[in-house]
mmCIF file of C-alpha atoms in Angstrom:
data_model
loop_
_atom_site.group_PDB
_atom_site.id
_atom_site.type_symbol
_atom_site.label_atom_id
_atom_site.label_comp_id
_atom_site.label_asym_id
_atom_site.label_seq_id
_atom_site.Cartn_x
_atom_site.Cartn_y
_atom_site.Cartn_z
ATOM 1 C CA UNK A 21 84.563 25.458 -106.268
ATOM 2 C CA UNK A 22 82.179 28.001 -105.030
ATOM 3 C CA UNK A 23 82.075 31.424 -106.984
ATOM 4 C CA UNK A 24 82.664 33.519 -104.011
ATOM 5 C CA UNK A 25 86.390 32.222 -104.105
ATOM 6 C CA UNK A 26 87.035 33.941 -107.417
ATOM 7 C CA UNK A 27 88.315 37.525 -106.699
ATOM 8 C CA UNK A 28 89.983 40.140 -108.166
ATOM 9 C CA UNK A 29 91.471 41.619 -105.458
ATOM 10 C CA UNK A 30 94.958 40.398 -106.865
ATOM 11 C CA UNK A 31 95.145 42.923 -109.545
ATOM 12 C CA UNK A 32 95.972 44.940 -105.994
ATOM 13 C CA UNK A 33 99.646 44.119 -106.791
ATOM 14 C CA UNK A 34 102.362 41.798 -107.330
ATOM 15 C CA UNK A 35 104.487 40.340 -104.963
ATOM 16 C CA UNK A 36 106.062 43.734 -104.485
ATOM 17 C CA UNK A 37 108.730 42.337 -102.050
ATOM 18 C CA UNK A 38 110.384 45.865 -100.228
ATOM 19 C CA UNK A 39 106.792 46.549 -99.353
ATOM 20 C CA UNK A 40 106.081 43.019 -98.414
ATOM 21 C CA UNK A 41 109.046 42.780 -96.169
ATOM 22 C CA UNK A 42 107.594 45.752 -94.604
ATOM 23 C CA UNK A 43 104.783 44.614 -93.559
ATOM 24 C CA UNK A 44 105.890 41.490 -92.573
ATOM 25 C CA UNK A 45 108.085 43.106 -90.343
ATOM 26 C CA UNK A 46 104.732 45.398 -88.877
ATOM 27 C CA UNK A 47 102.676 41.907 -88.667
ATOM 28 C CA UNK A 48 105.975 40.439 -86.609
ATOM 29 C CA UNK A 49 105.671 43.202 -84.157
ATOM 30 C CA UNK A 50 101.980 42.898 -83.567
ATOM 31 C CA UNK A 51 101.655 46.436 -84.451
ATOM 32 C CA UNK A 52 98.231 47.472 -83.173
ATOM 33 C CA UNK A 53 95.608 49.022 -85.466
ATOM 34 C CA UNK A 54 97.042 52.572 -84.734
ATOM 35 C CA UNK A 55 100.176 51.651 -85.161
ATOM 36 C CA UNK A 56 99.518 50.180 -88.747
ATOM 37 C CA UNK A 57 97.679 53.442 -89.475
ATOM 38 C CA UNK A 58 100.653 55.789 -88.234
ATOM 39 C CA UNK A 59 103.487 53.772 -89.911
ATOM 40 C CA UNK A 60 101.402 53.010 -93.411
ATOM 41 C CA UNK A 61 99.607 56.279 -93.920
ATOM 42 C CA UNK A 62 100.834 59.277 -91.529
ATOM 43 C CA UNK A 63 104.782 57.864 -92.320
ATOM 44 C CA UNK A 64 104.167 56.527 -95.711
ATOM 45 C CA UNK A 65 106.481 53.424 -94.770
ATOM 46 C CA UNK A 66 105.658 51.907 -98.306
ATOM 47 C CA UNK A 67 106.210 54.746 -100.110
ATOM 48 C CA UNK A 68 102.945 55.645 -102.087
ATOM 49 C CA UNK A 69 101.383 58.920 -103.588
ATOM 50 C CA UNK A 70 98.435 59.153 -100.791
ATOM 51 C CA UNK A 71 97.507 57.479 -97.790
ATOM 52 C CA UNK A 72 94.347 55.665 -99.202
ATOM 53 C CA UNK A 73 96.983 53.843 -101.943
ATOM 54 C CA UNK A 74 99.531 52.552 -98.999
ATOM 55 C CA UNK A 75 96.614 51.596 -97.445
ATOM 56 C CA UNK A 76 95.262 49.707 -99.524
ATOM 57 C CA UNK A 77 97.675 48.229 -101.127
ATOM 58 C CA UNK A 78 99.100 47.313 -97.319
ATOM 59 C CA UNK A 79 96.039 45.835 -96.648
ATOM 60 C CA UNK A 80 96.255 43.095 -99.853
ATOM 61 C CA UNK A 81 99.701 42.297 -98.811
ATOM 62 C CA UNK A 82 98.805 41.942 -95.134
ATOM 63 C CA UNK A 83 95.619 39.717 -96.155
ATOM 64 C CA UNK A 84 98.468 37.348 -98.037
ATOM 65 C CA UNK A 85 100.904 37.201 -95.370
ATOM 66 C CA UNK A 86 97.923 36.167 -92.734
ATOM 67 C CA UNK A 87 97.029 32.876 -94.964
ATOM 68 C CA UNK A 88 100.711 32.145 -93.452
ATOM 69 C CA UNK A 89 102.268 31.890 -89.991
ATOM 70 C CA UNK A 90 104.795 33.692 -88.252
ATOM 71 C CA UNK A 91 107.642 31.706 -89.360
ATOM 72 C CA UNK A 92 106.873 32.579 -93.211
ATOM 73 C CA UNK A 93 106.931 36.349 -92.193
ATOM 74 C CA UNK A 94 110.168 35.559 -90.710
ATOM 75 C CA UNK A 95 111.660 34.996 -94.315
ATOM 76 C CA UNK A 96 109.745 37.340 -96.120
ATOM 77 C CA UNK A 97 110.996 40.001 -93.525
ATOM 78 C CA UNK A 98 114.570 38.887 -92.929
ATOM 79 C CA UNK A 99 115.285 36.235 -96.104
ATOM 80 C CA UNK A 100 117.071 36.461 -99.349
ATOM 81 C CA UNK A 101 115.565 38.267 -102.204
ATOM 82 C CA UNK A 102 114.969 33.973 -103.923
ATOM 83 C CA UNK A 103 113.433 33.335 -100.479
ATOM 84 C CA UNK A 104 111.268 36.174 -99.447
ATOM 85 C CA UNK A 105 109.919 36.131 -103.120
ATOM 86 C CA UNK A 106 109.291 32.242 -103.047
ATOM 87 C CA UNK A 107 107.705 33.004 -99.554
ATOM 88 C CA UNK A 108 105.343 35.845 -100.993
ATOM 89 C CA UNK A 109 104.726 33.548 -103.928
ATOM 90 C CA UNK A 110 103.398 31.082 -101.676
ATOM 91 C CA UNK A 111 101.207 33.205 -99.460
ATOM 92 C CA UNK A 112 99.804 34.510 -103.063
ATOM 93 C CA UNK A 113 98.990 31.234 -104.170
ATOM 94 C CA UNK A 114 97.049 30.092 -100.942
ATOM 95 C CA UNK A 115 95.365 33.794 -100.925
ATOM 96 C CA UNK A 116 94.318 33.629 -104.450
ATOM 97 C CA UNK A 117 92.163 30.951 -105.681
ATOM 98 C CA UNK A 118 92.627 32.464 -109.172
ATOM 99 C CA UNK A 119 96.384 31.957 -109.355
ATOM 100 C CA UNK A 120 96.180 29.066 -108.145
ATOM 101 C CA UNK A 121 93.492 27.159 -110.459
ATOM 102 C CA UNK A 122 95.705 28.920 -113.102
ATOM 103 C CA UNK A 123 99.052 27.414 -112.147
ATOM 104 C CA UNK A 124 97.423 23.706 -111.668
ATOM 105 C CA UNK A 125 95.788 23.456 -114.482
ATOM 106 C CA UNK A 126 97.356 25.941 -117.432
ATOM 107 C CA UNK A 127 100.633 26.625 -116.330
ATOM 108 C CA UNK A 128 100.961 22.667 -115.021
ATOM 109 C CA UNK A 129 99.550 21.583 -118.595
ATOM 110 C CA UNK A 130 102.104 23.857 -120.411
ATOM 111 C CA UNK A 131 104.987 22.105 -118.523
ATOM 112 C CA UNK A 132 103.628 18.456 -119.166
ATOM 113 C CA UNK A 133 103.053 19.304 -122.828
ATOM 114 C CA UNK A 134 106.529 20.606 -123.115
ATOM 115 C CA UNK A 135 105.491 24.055 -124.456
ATOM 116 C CA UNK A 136 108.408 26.859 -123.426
ATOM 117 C CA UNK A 137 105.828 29.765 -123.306
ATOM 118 C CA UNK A 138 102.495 30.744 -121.632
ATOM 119 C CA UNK A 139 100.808 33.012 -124.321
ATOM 120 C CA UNK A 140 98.425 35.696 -122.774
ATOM 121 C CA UNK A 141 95.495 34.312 -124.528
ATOM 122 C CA UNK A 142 95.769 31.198 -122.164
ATOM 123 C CA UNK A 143 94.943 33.534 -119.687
ATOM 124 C CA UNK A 144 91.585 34.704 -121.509
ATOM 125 C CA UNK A 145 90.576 31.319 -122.304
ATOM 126 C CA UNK A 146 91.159 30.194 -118.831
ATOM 127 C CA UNK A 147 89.055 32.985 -117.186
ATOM 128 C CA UNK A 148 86.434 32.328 -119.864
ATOM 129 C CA UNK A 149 86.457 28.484 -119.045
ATOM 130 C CA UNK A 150 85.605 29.566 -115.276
ATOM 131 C CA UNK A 151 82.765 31.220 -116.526
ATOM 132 C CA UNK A 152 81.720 28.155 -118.159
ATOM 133 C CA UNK A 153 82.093 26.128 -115.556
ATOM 134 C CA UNK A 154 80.109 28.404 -113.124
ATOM 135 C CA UNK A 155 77.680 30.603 -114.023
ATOM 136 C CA UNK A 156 77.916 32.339 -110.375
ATOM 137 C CA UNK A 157 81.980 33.593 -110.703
ATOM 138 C CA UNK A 158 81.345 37.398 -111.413
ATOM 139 C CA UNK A 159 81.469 38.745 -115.022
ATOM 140 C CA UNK A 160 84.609 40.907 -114.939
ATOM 141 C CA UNK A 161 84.781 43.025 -118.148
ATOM 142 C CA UNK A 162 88.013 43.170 -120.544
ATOM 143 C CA UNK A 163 89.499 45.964 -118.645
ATOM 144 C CA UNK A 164 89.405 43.694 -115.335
ATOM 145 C CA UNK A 165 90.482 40.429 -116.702
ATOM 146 C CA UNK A 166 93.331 41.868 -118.345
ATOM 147 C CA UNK A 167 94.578 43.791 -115.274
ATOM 148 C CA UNK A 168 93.883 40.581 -113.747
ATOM 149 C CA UNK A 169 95.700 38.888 -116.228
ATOM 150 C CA UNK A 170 99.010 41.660 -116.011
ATOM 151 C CA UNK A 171 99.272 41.131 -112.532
ATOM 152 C CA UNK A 172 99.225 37.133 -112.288
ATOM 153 C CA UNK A 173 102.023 37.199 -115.474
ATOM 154 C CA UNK A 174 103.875 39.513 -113.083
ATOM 155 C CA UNK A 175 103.698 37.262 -110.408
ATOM 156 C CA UNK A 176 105.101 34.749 -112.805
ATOM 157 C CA UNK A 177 107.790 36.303 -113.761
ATOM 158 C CA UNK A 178 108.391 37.540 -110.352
ATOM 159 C CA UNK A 179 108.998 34.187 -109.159
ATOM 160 C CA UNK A 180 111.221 33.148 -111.571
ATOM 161 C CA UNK A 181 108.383 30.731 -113.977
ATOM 162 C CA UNK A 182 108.697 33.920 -116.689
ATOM 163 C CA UNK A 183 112.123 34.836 -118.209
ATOM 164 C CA UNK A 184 110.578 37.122 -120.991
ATOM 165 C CA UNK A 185 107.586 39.121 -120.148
ATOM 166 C CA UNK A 186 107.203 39.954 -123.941
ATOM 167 C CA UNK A 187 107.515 36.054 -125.121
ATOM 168 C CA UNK A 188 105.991 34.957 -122.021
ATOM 169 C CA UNK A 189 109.143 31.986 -122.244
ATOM 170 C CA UNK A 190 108.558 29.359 -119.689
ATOM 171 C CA UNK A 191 111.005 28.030 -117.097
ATOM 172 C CA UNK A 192 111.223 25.636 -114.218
ATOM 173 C CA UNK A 193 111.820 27.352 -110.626
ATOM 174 C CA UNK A 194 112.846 25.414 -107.822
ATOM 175 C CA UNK A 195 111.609 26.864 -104.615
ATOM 176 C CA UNK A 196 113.823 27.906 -101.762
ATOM 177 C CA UNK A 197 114.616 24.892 -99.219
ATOM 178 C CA UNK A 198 113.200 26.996 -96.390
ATOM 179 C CA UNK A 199 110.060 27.808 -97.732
ATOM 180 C CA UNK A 200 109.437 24.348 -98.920
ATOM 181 C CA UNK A 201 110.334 23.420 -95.347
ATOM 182 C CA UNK A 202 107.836 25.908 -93.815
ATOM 183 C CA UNK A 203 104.685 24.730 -95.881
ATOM 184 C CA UNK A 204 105.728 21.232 -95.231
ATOM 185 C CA UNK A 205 105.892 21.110 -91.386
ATOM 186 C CA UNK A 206 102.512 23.547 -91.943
ATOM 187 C CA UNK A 207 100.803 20.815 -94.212
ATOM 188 C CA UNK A 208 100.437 23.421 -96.903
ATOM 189 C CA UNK A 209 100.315 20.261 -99.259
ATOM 190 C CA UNK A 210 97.459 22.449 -101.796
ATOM 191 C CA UNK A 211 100.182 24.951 -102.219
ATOM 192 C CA UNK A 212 103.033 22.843 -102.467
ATOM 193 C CA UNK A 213 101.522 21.187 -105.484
ATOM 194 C CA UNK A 214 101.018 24.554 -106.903
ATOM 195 C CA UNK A 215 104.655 25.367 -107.007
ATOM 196 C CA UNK A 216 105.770 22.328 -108.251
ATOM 197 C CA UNK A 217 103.815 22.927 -111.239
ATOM 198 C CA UNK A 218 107.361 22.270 -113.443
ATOM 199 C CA UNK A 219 107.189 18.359 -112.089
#
């Protein structure tokens, strides 16, 4: 894996799905690049304290969405809360090589050794064995990888894998039919694996 894969631009946010389904909706209507600036910062369609927030934080979630086609913006925008959250889920796991690597091989690992939690220090010790592994992957300091580190646990338990946030208690999801579909017929096979991290 190359180092420049490794990013911490997912401590941006969670799935946050009423944003997400707003932008979805702006990235189904091909809004143009003035359009996206009048509906995310001069009508604060997401909601935030100052323009330079809802932009950014539109600009993460529209960065996720685009690792996905049309038809996955479809269900974010227009699916059930279990859908449009598995959909997001997906787009975050193709967008973020660090969820990813830490769903296939800690979260994956957890499940196969029939553990029921995913303490936070699994988290450390993950980001420190990336470091190990590659020399190159930038040296976030504590502050980062634990803001890293909040944000993928609130993925988690966002989609369903976390039931506690303060036990960090384990459970099996099953994804939504139609999003399974989607990255199927897309040959998202990568990110299919990734979800089925419970098998």
């Amino acid at each position: 894996m190359k180092a420049a894969r490794f990013k911490a631009d997912i401590a941006g946010g969670s799935l946050k799905l009423q944003e997400s389904r707003i932008v979805a909706r702006l990235l189904l209507d091909n809004a143009s690049p003035d359009e996206w600036k009048r509906a995310i910062a001069d009508e604060n369609v997401l909601q935030k304290r100052s323009p330079g927030t809802a932009m950014r934080q539109a600009s993460l979630l529209r960065a996720r969405l685009r690792t996905m086609g049309p038809a996955l913006w479809q269900l974010v925008a227009d699916g059930s809360k279990e859908t449009a959250t598995h959909a997001l889920f997906a787009a975050a796991v193709k967008h973020s090589p660090l969820l990813a690597e830490f769903l296939d091989h800690v979260v994956r690992e957890q499940f196969r050794a029939f553990k029921h939690d995913l303490p936070r220090r699994l988290w450390i010790e993950f980001v420190e064995h990336l470091h190990d592994k590659d020399p190159e992957i930038p040296e976030w300091n504590e502050s980062t990888v634990n803001k890293l580190g909040d944000t993928v646990y609130q993925i988690l338990a966002e989609a369903g894998f976390i039931t506690d946030t303060r036990k960090y208690i384990l459970q099996p999801v099953q994804i939504a039919a139609e999003v399974m579909a989607y990255l199927r017929e897309n040959g998202e096979d990568s990110v299919i694996q990734r979800l089925q991290v419970a098998l």
